[in-house]
Amino acid sequence: MILLEDALNLLLDHIPSCNTLRLPLEKCVGRVLAEDITSTMDFPPFNRSPLDGYAVQIADIIHSSPEHPTRLTQIEAVPAGSVPCKIVSSGQATRIMTGAKIPEGADAVVRLEDTSFVNGQIEILTADKAATNICSQGEEISINEKVLTKGTLLEEGALGLLAMLGCHNPLVFDKPKVGILATGSELLSPSDAMEPGKIRDSNSYMLLAQVLKAGGDPILLGHVKDDLSSIINKLSAQPDLPVYITTGGASVGDYDFMERLFHELKIPILFKGVAIKPGMPVLAGVWNHSLLIALSGNPAASSVSFEVLASPVIRKISGLSQWKYKKSTVKLCGVFKKSSPTRRFIWAHWFIKEGTVFAEPLSYQGNGMLKSALKSNALLEIPAHNLPIEDGAELEAILLHL
Ligand code: AMP
Ligand code: MG
């Protein structure tokens, strides 16, 4: 039995590499960037106007006021997308719209609201802020600047930047395929009618959702009865996936076959048993170049141990630079009395009240129980050998949904 951190490090030391591919931008949401993006241009690409107004020479208008307006002659009008043709000289103004290129000769823009049109001439009523009403070429991004780094999760901000820079088919990581196999002779599919002594396989579907959230591509391998050759056949039918997750049979019962499977397939065992509850019975090894993680069949154990052990591994394989848990110190909401010699992760609900992050343990925390998973958005860590924990005490939590 080893510490969670040691088990995680062993898995991280053996992660398989992930292929890359180019995808059109619109298919990139939720993908991980597999290249650094260096800008080949300045942004803005030219000096432009941030508002609708008149491009002028500041020296002409500096003393303008409503009582003593400056009179200028309009020489041109430039909408966004057009290029000015005329140079602004002293006494002249170019009407300019938001986003249009500042004409040569102009060094200020007076907003339309600060002007009037009198006898065919433009009257400038104030010089206020006019000199700063110019967005300079390259003020946000300069040519050769590294704008995005490999390992970035592509969300709206990244997509906007990639589009702006003309990166229309960036290199991204392939989502790691994760085979999910439920083992247990008692298992039925969700679509099966109930039978005596049987239950439906819920682990596969919880893990499917968890794999997706971790950035993996889940492949349901179905469920299989507790029989060594059936399990081997099912796993072997989908060879070379980077990760295999199984549930059930990871303990020492008469029909727990996972350890025998590791021996039979000569899979070197990275660890056997992790000092956490739920989910203590777990085996992991490297099967050819794939990681095989055999979790307990208890639904809570399968889900929690996947979250603390396998999720970061899948995030790392997927190329994410921020693959670690999102952790926070939280204040316990309520009292937690139950003691245990083992470190625990319990389903909890975190929320913010008056600027403080709280977490409330959810009821129905039994190993075979699932109802708490519905409301859970955090795993609250209860240290080993805990004494009763008072309301408001500070604990650590892994935040599952932000
Ligand atoms: P095991 O880890 O095989 O000893 O299973 C522990 C408990 O989890 C037993 O009560 C099983 O019936 C239950 N269980 C195992 N696999 C699943 C599954 N895929 N879905 C729901 N419950 C399961
Ligand atoms: Mg079993």
CSV table of C-alpha atoms in Angstrom, one decimal, residues 24-391:
chain,number,residue,atom,x,y,z
A,24,PRO,CA,-9.9,23.7,-38.2
A,25,LEU,CA,-10.5,26.3,-35.5
A,26,GLU,CA,-14.2,25.6,-35.1
A,27,LYS,CA,-13.3,22.0,-34.1
A,28,CYS,CA,-10.7,23.1,-31.5
A,29,VAL,CA,-12.9,24.0,-28.5
A,30,GLY,CA,-11.8,21.9,-25.5
A,31,ARG,CA,-8.6,20.7,-27.3
A,32,VAL,CA,-5.1,21.2,-26.0
A,33,LEU,CA,-2.7,23.2,-28.1
A,34,ALA,CA,0.4,21.2,-29.2
A,35,GLU,CA,2.5,24.1,-30.4
A,36,ASP,CA,3.7,27.5,-29.3
A,37,ILE,CA,2.0,30.2,-31.3
A,38,THR,CA,4.3,33.1,-32.2
A,39,SER,CA,2.7,36.1,-33.9
A,40,THR,CA,3.7,36.9,-37.4
A,41,MET,CA,2.1,40.3,-37.2
A,42,ASP,CA,1.5,43.3,-35.0
A,43,PHE,CA,-1.9,43.8,-33.5
A,44,PRO,CA,-3.5,46.1,-34.2
A,45,PRO,CA,-1.9,45.8,-37.6
A,46,PHE,CA,-2.1,49.6,-38.1
A,47,ASN,CA,-2.8,52.7,-36.0
A,48,ARG,CA,-6.6,52.8,-35.8
A,49,SER,CA,-9.3,54.8,-34.3
A,50,PRO,CA,-11.1,53.5,-31.2
A,51,LEU,CA,-14.2,55.6,-31.9
A,52,ASP,CA,-16.2,57.5,-34.5
A,53,GLY,CA,-14.8,61.0,-34.8
A,54,TYR,CA,-12.3,63.3,-36.7
A,55,ALA,CA,-8.6,62.6,-37.1
A,56,VAL,CA,-6.8,65.9,-36.6
A,57,GLN,CA,-3.5,67.5,-35.7
A,58,ILE,CA,-3.4,68.0,-31.9
A,59,ALA,CA,-1.5,71.3,-32.2
A,60,ASP,CA,-4.5,72.7,-34.2
A,61,ILE,CA,-7.1,71.9,-31.5
A,62,ILE,CA,-5.3,72.0,-28.2
A,63,HIS,CA,-7.0,75.2,-27.0
A,64,SER,CA,-10.5,74.3,-28.3
A,65,SER,CA,-13.5,74.9,-26.0
A,66,PRO,CA,-17.3,75.2,-26.6
A,67,GLU,CA,-16.8,79.0,-26.4
A,68,HIS,CA,-13.8,79.1,-28.7
A,69,PRO,CA,-14.1,76.1,-31.0
A,70,THR,CA,-11.5,75.3,-33.6
A,71,ARG,CA,-12.7,75.3,-37.2
A,72,LEU,CA,-11.3,72.7,-39.5
A,73,THR,CA,-12.0,71.6,-43.1
A,74,GLN,CA,-13.0,68.0,-43.7
A,75,ILE,CA,-10.8,66.5,-46.5
A,76,GLU,CA,-12.0,62.8,-46.5
A,77,ALA,CA,-14.2,60.2,-44.8
A,78,VAL,CA,-12.8,56.8,-43.9
A,79,PRO,CA,-15.1,53.9,-42.8
A,80,ALA,CA,-13.6,50.8,-41.1
A,81,GLY,CA,-12.0,48.6,-43.7
A,82,SER,CA,-11.0,51.4,-46.0
A,83,VAL,CA,-7.6,53.1,-46.2
A,84,PRO,CA,-7.2,56.9,-46.0
A,85,CYS,CA,-5.7,58.5,-49.2
A,86,LYS,CA,-5.1,62.0,-48.0
A,87,ILE,CA,-2.6,63.4,-45.6
A,88,VAL,CA,-4.1,65.6,-42.8
A,89,SER,CA,-2.4,69.0,-42.7
A,90,SER,CA,-2.9,71.9,-40.3
A,91,GLY,CA,-6.4,73.2,-40.5
A,92,GLN,CA,-7.8,69.9,-41.9
A,93,ALA,CA,-9.7,66.9,-40.5
A,94,THR,CA,-10.6,63.4,-41.8
A,95,ARG,CA,-13.9,62.0,-40.7
A,96,ILE,CA,-13.0,58.5,-39.3
A,97,MET,CA,-15.1,55.6,-38.0
A,98,THR,CA,-14.2,53.1,-35.3
A,99,GLY,CA,-11.6,50.6,-36.5
A,100,ALA,CA,-10.5,52.7,-39.4
A,101,LYS,CA,-6.8,53.4,-40.2
A,102,ILE,CA,-5.6,56.8,-38.9
A,103,PRO,CA,-4.5,59.0,-41.8
A,104,GLU,CA,-1.0,60.2,-42.2
A,105,GLY,CA,-0.4,63.6,-40.7
A,106,ALA,CA,-3.0,63.1,-37.9
A,107,ASP,CA,-2.0,62.5,-34.3
A,108,ALA,CA,-5.3,62.8,-32.5
A,109,VAL,CA,-9.0,61.8,-32.8
A,110,VAL,CA,-11.8,64.0,-31.5
A,111,ARG,CA,-15.0,62.0,-30.9
A,112,LEU,CA,-18.0,63.0,-32.9
A,113,GLU,CA,-19.9,64.0,-29.8
A,114,ASP,CA,-17.2,66.7,-29.2
A,115,THR,CA,-17.7,68.3,-32.6
A,116,SER,CA,-20.4,70.2,-34.5
A,117,PHE,CA,-20.9,71.0,-38.2
A,118,VAL,CA,-21.3,74.7,-38.9
A,119,ASN,CA,-21.3,76.4,-42.3
A,120,GLY,CA,-19.6,73.5,-44.0
A,121,GLN,CA,-16.9,73.4,-41.4
A,122,ILE,CA,-16.1,71.1,-38.5
A,123,GLU,CA,-16.1,72.7,-35.1
A,124,ILE,CA,-13.9,71.1,-32.5
A,125,LEU,CA,-15.4,71.8,-29.0
A,126,THR,CA,-12.7,70.2,-26.8
A,127,ALA,CA,-9.2,68.6,-27.1
A,128,ASP,CA,-10.0,66.4,-24.1
A,129,LYS,CA,-8.5,62.9,-24.6
A,130,ALA,CA,-8.1,63.5,-28.3
A,131,ALA,CA,-4.3,62.7,-28.3
A,132,THR,CA,-5.0,59.3,-26.6
A,133,ASN,CA,-7.8,58.3,-28.9
A,134,ILE,CA,-5.5,56.3,-31.1
A,135,CYS,CA,-4.8,52.5,-30.8
A,136,SER,CA,-1.3,52.2,-31.9
A,137,GLN,CA,0.0,49.5,-34.2
A,138,GLY,CA,1.3,46.5,-32.1
A,139,GLU,CA,0.0,47.9,-28.8
A,140,GLU,CA,-1.5,44.6,-27.9
A,141,ILE,CA,0.7,42.1,-29.7
A,142,SER,CA,3.9,42.7,-31.5
A,143,ILE,CA,5.4,40.7,-34.3
A,144,ASN,CA,7.4,37.6,-33.1
A,145,GLU,CA,5.7,37.7,-29.7
A,146,LYS,CA,4.9,34.3,-28.2
A,147,VAL,CA,1.1,34.6,-27.6
A,148,LEU,CA,0.0,31.1,-26.8
A,149,THR,CA,2.0,28.2,-25.4
A,150,LYS,CA,1.9,24.5,-26.0
A,151,GLY,CA,-0.4,22.8,-23.4
A,152,THR,CA,-3.0,25.6,-23.3
A,153,LEU,CA,-6.6,24.5,-23.2
A,154,LEU,CA,-8.4,26.0,-26.1
A,155,GLU,CA,-11.4,28.0,-24.8
A,156,GLU,CA,-13.0,31.2,-26.1
A,157,GLY,CA,-10.1,33.5,-25.3
A,158,ALA,CA,-7.6,31.2,-27.1
A,159,LEU,CA,-9.9,30.7,-30.1
A,160,GLY,CA,-10.3,34.4,-30.5
A,161,LEU,CA,-6.6,35.0,-30.4
A,162,LEU,CA,-5.8,32.2,-32.8
A,163,ALA,CA,-8.4,33.6,-35.3
A,164,MET,CA,-7.0,37.1,-34.9
A,165,LEU,CA,-3.5,35.8,-35.7
A,166,GLY,CA,-4.7,33.8,-38.7
A,167,CYS,CA,-3.9,30.4,-37.1
A,168,HIS,CA,-6.9,28.7,-38.7
A,169,ASN,CA,-5.7,25.1,-38.2
A,170,PRO,CA,-3.6,24.9,-35.1
A,171,LEU,CA,-1.7,21.7,-34.0
A,172,VAL,CA,-3.6,20.1,-31.2
A,173,PHE,CA,-3.2,16.9,-29.2
A,174,ASP,CA,-5.3,13.9,-30.0
A,175,LYS,CA,-7.6,13.1,-27.1
A,176,PRO,CA,-6.2,10.0,-25.3
A,177,LYS,CA,-8.4,7.0,-25.8
A,178,VAL,CA,-9.3,5.4,-22.5
A,179,GLY,CA,-10.8,1.9,-22.5
A,180,ILE,CA,-13.3,1.3,-19.7
A,181,LEU,CA,-14.2,-2.2,-18.7
A,182,ALA,CA,-16.5,-3.2,-15.9
A,183,THR,CA,-15.9,-6.6,-14.4
A,184,GLY,CA,-18.4,-8.5,-12.3
A,185,SER,CA,-20.7,-11.5,-12.9
A,186,GLU,CA,-23.5,-9.5,-11.2
A,187,LEU,CA,-23.5,-6.8,-13.8
A,188,LEU,CA,-26.3,-6.0,-16.3
A,189,SER,CA,-26.4,-3.2,-18.9
A,190,PRO,CA,-28.6,-0.1,-18.2
A,191,SER,CA,-30.9,-1.4,-20.9
A,192,ASP,CA,-31.3,-4.9,-19.4
A,193,ALA,CA,-34.3,-5.9,-17.3
A,194,MET,CA,-33.4,-6.6,-13.7
A,195,GLU,CA,-32.6,-10.2,-12.8
A,196,PRO,CA,-32.3,-11.8,-9.4
A,197,GLY,CA,-29.0,-11.2,-7.7
A,198,LYS,CA,-27.9,-8.7,-10.4
A,199,ILE,CA,-27.3,-4.9,-10.5
A,200,ARG,CA,-26.8,-2.6,-13.4
A,201,ASP,CA,-23.3,-1.4,-14.4
A,202,SER,CA,-23.2,2.2,-13.3
A,203,ASN,CA,-19.4,2.5,-13.0
A,204,SER,CA,-18.9,2.5,-16.8
A,205,TYR,CA,-21.1,5.5,-17.2
A,206,MET,CA,-19.7,7.5,-14.3
A,207,LEU,CA,-16.2,6.8,-15.6
A,208,LEU,CA,-17.2,7.7,-19.2
A,209,ALA,CA,-18.3,11.2,-17.9
A,210,GLN,CA,-15.1,11.5,-15.8
A,211,VAL,CA,-12.9,10.6,-18.7
A,212,LEU,CA,-14.6,13.1,-20.9
A,213,LYS,CA,-14.1,15.8,-18.3
A,214,ALA,CA,-10.5,14.9,-18.0
A,215,GLY,CA,-10.0,15.5,-21.7
A,216,GLY,CA,-9.9,11.8,-22.7
A,217,ASP,CA,-11.9,9.9,-25.4
A,218,PRO,CA,-13.7,7.2,-23.5
A,219,ILE,CA,-14.3,3.8,-25.2
A,220,LEU,CA,-16.8,1.6,-23.4
A,221,LEU,CA,-15.6,-2.0,-23.5
A,222,GLY,CA,-18.8,-3.2,-21.8
A,223,HIS,CA,-19.0,-5.5,-18.9
A,224,VAL,CA,-17.7,-8.9,-18.4
A,225,LYS,CA,-18.2,-11.7,-15.9
A,226,ASP,CA,-15.6,-12.6,-13.3
A,227,ASP,CA,-13.6,-14.9,-15.4
A,228,LEU,CA,-9.9,-14.4,-16.2
A,229,SER,CA,-10.0,-15.4,-19.9
A,230,SER,CA,-13.2,-13.3,-20.5
A,231,ILE,CA,-11.5,-10.2,-19.0
A,232,ILE,CA,-8.3,-10.8,-21.0
A,233,ASN,CA,-10.3,-11.3,-24.2
A,234,LYS,CA,-12.3,-8.1,-23.7
A,235,LEU,CA,-9.2,-6.0,-23.0
A,236,SER,CA,-7.2,-7.6,-25.9
A,237,ALA,CA,-10.0,-6.9,-28.3
A,238,GLN,CA,-9.1,-3.2,-28.1
A,239,PRO,CA,-5.3,-3.2,-28.2
A,240,ASP,CA,-2.9,-0.3,-27.8
A,241,LEU,CA,-5.2,2.2,-26.1
A,242,PRO,CA,-3.0,4.6,-24.0
A,243,VAL,CA,-5.1,3.9,-20.9
A,244,TYR,CA,-7.3,1.1,-19.7
A,245,ILE,CA,-9.5,1.5,-16.6
A,246,THR,CA,-11.2,-1.5,-15.1
A,247,THR,CA,-13.6,-1.7,-12.2
A,248,GLY,CA,-14.3,-4.6,-9.9
A,249,GLY,CA,-12.2,-7.6,-8.9
A,250,ALA,CA,-9.3,-5.5,-7.6
A,251,SER,CA,-9.5,-6.9,-4.1
A,252,VAL,CA,-8.8,-10.3,-2.5
A,253,GLY,CA,-12.2,-12.0,-2.9
A,254,ASP,CA,-12.6,-15.5,-4.4
A,255,TYR,CA,-13.7,-13.9,-7.7
A,256,ASP,CA,-11.4,-11.0,-7.8
A,257,PHE,CA,-9.3,-11.7,-10.9
A,258,MET,CA,-7.4,-8.5,-11.6
A,259,GLU,CA,-4.2,-9.3,-9.7
A,260,ARG,CA,-4.2,-12.7,-11.5
A,261,LEU,CA,-4.7,-10.9,-14.8
A,262,PHE,CA,-1.6,-8.8,-14.1
A,263,HIS,CA,0.4,-12.0,-13.4
A,264,GLU,CA,-1.0,-13.9,-16.4
A,265,LEU,CA,-0.3,-11.0,-18.8
A,266,LYS,CA,3.1,-10.4,-17.1
A,267,ILE,CA,2.2,-6.8,-16.5
A,268,PRO,CA,4.7,-5.2,-14.2
A,269,ILE,CA,2.8,-3.8,-11.2
A,270,LEU,CA,3.5,-0.2,-10.4
A,271,PHE,CA,1.5,-0.4,-7.1
A,272,LYS,CA,-1.1,-2.4,-5.4
A,273,GLY,CA,-3.3,-0.6,-2.9
A,274,VAL,CA,-3.4,3.1,-2.2
A,275,ALA,CA,-3.8,4.6,1.3
A,276,ILE,CA,-7.1,6.3,0.6
A,277,LYS,CA,-10.8,5.6,1.3
A,278,PRO,CA,-12.8,4.9,-0.7
A,279,GLY,CA,-10.8,3.1,-3.3
A,280,MET,CA,-8.1,1.4,-1.4
A,281,PRO,CA,-8.0,-1.7,-3.5
A,282,VAL,CA,-6.4,-0.6,-6.8
A,283,LEU,CA,-3.7,-2.1,-9.0
A,284,ALA,CA,-1.8,-0.3,-11.7
A,285,GLY,CA,0.8,-1.4,-14.2
A,286,VAL,CA,2.2,-0.8,-17.6
A,287,TRP,CA,0.8,-3.2,-20.2
A,288,ASN,CA,3.0,-2.9,-23.2
A,289,HIS,CA,3.0,0.9,-23.5
A,290,SER,CA,-0.4,1.4,-22.0
A,291,LEU,CA,-1.4,2.2,-18.4
A,292,LEU,CA,-3.8,-0.3,-16.9
A,293,ILE,CA,-5.5,0.9,-13.7
A,294,ALA,CA,-7.8,-1.6,-12.0
A,295,LEU,CA,-10.1,0.2,-9.6
A,296,SER,CA,-12.5,-1.2,-7.0
A,297,GLY,CA,-16.0,-2.0,-8.2
A,298,ASN,CA,-17.7,0.0,-5.5
A,299,PRO,CA,-19.3,2.9,-7.3
A,300,ALA,CA,-18.0,5.5,-4.8
A,301,ALA,CA,-14.6,3.9,-4.8
A,302,SER,CA,-14.4,3.7,-8.5
A,303,SER,CA,-15.4,7.3,-9.0
A,304,VAL,CA,-13.3,8.8,-6.2
A,305,SER,CA,-10.2,6.8,-6.9
A,306,PHE,CA,-10.5,7.7,-10.6
A,307,GLU,CA,-10.7,11.3,-9.8
A,308,VAL,CA,-7.7,11.4,-7.5
A,309,LEU,CA,-5.5,8.9,-9.4
A,310,ALA,CA,-6.5,8.7,-13.0
A,311,SER,CA,-7.9,12.1,-13.8
A,312,PRO,CA,-4.6,14.0,-13.5
A,313,VAL,CA,-2.9,11.3,-15.5
A,314,ILE,CA,-5.3,11.6,-18.4
A,315,ARG,CA,-5.1,15.4,-18.3
A,316,LYS,CA,-1.3,15.1,-18.5
A,317,ILE,CA,-1.5,12.6,-21.4
A,318,SER,CA,-3.9,15.0,-23.1
A,319,GLY,CA,-1.0,17.5,-23.2
A,320,LEU,CA,-2.5,20.0,-20.7
A,321,SER,CA,0.1,22.0,-18.9
A,322,GLN,CA,-2.3,22.6,-16.0
A,323,TRP,CA,-3.0,19.0,-15.3
A,324,LYS,CA,-3.0,19.1,-11.5
A,325,TYR,CA,-6.0,19.1,-9.3
A,326,LYS,CA,-7.8,22.4,-8.6
A,327,LYS,CA,-7.5,22.5,-4.8
A,328,SER,CA,-8.7,25.0,-2.3
A,329,THR,CA,-8.7,25.4,1.4
A,330,VAL,CA,-12.3,25.4,2.5
A,331,LYS,CA,-14.2,25.8,5.8
A,332,LEU,CA,-16.2,22.8,6.9
A,333,CYS,CA,-19.9,23.4,6.9
A,334,GLY,CA,-21.3,21.3,9.7
A,335,VAL,CA,-19.5,19.0,12.1
A,336,PHE,CA,-17.6,15.8,10.9
A,337,LYS,CA,-17.3,13.2,13.6
A,338,LYS,CA,-16.6,9.9,11.9
A,339,SER,CA,-13.0,8.9,12.5
A,340,SER,CA,-10.8,6.7,10.4
A,341,PRO,CA,-7.2,5.5,10.4
A,342,THR,CA,-7.2,6.1,6.7
A,343,ARG,CA,-7.1,9.4,4.7
A,344,ARG,CA,-10.5,9.9,3.1
A,345,PHE,CA,-12.0,11.8,0.2
A,346,ILE,CA,-15.6,12.4,0.6
A,347,TRP,CA,-18.2,13.8,-1.7
A,348,ALA,CA,-19.0,17.4,-0.7
A,349,HIS,CA,-20.7,20.5,-2.0
A,350,TRP,CA,-18.6,23.6,-2.1
A,351,PHE,CA,-20.0,27.1,-2.2
A,352,ILE,CA,-19.0,30.7,-1.5
A,353,LYS,CA,-20.8,32.6,1.3
A,354,GLU,CA,-19.8,36.1,2.0
A,355,GLY,CA,-16.5,35.7,0.3
A,356,THR,CA,-15.5,32.5,2.1
A,357,VAL,CA,-15.3,29.1,0.5
A,358,PHE,CA,-17.3,26.4,2.4
A,359,ALA,CA,-17.7,22.7,1.8
A,360,GLU,CA,-20.5,20.6,3.1
A,361,PRO,CA,-20.1,16.8,3.3
A,362,LEU,CA,-23.0,15.1,1.6
A,363,SER,CA,-24.9,12.2,3.2
A,364,TYR,CA,-25.1,8.7,1.7
A,365,GLN,CA,-21.3,8.3,1.6
A,366,GLY,CA,-21.4,4.5,1.7
A,367,ASN,CA,-19.1,2.7,-0.7
A,368,GLY,CA,-22.0,1.4,-2.7
A,369,MET,CA,-24.0,4.6,-2.7
A,370,LEU,CA,-24.2,7.0,-5.5
A,371,LYS,CA,-26.9,9.6,-4.6
A,372,SER,CA,-24.3,12.0,-3.2
A,373,ALA,CA,-22.4,12.1,-6.4
A,374,LEU,CA,-25.3,14.0,-7.9
A,375,LYS,CA,-24.8,17.0,-5.7
A,376,SER,CA,-21.1,16.7,-5.3
A,377,ASN,CA,-18.8,19.3,-6.8
A,378,ALA,CA,-15.8,18.6,-4.5
A,379,LEU,CA,-13.9,15.9,-2.8
A,380,LEU,CA,-13.3,17.0,0.8
A,381,GLU,CA,-10.1,15.5,2.2
A,382,ILE,CA,-10.3,14.2,5.8
A,383,PRO,CA,-6.9,13.5,7.2
A,384,ALA,CA,-6.1,10.0,8.6
A,385,HIS,CA,-6.7,9.5,12.3
A,386,ASN,CA,-8.9,12.5,12.5
A,387,LEU,CA,-10.5,13.7,15.7
A,388,PRO,CA,-14.1,15.1,15.4
A,389,ILE,CA,-13.8,18.1,13.1
A,390,GLU,CA,-15.6,21.3,14.2
A,391,ASP,CA,-17.9,23.4,12.1
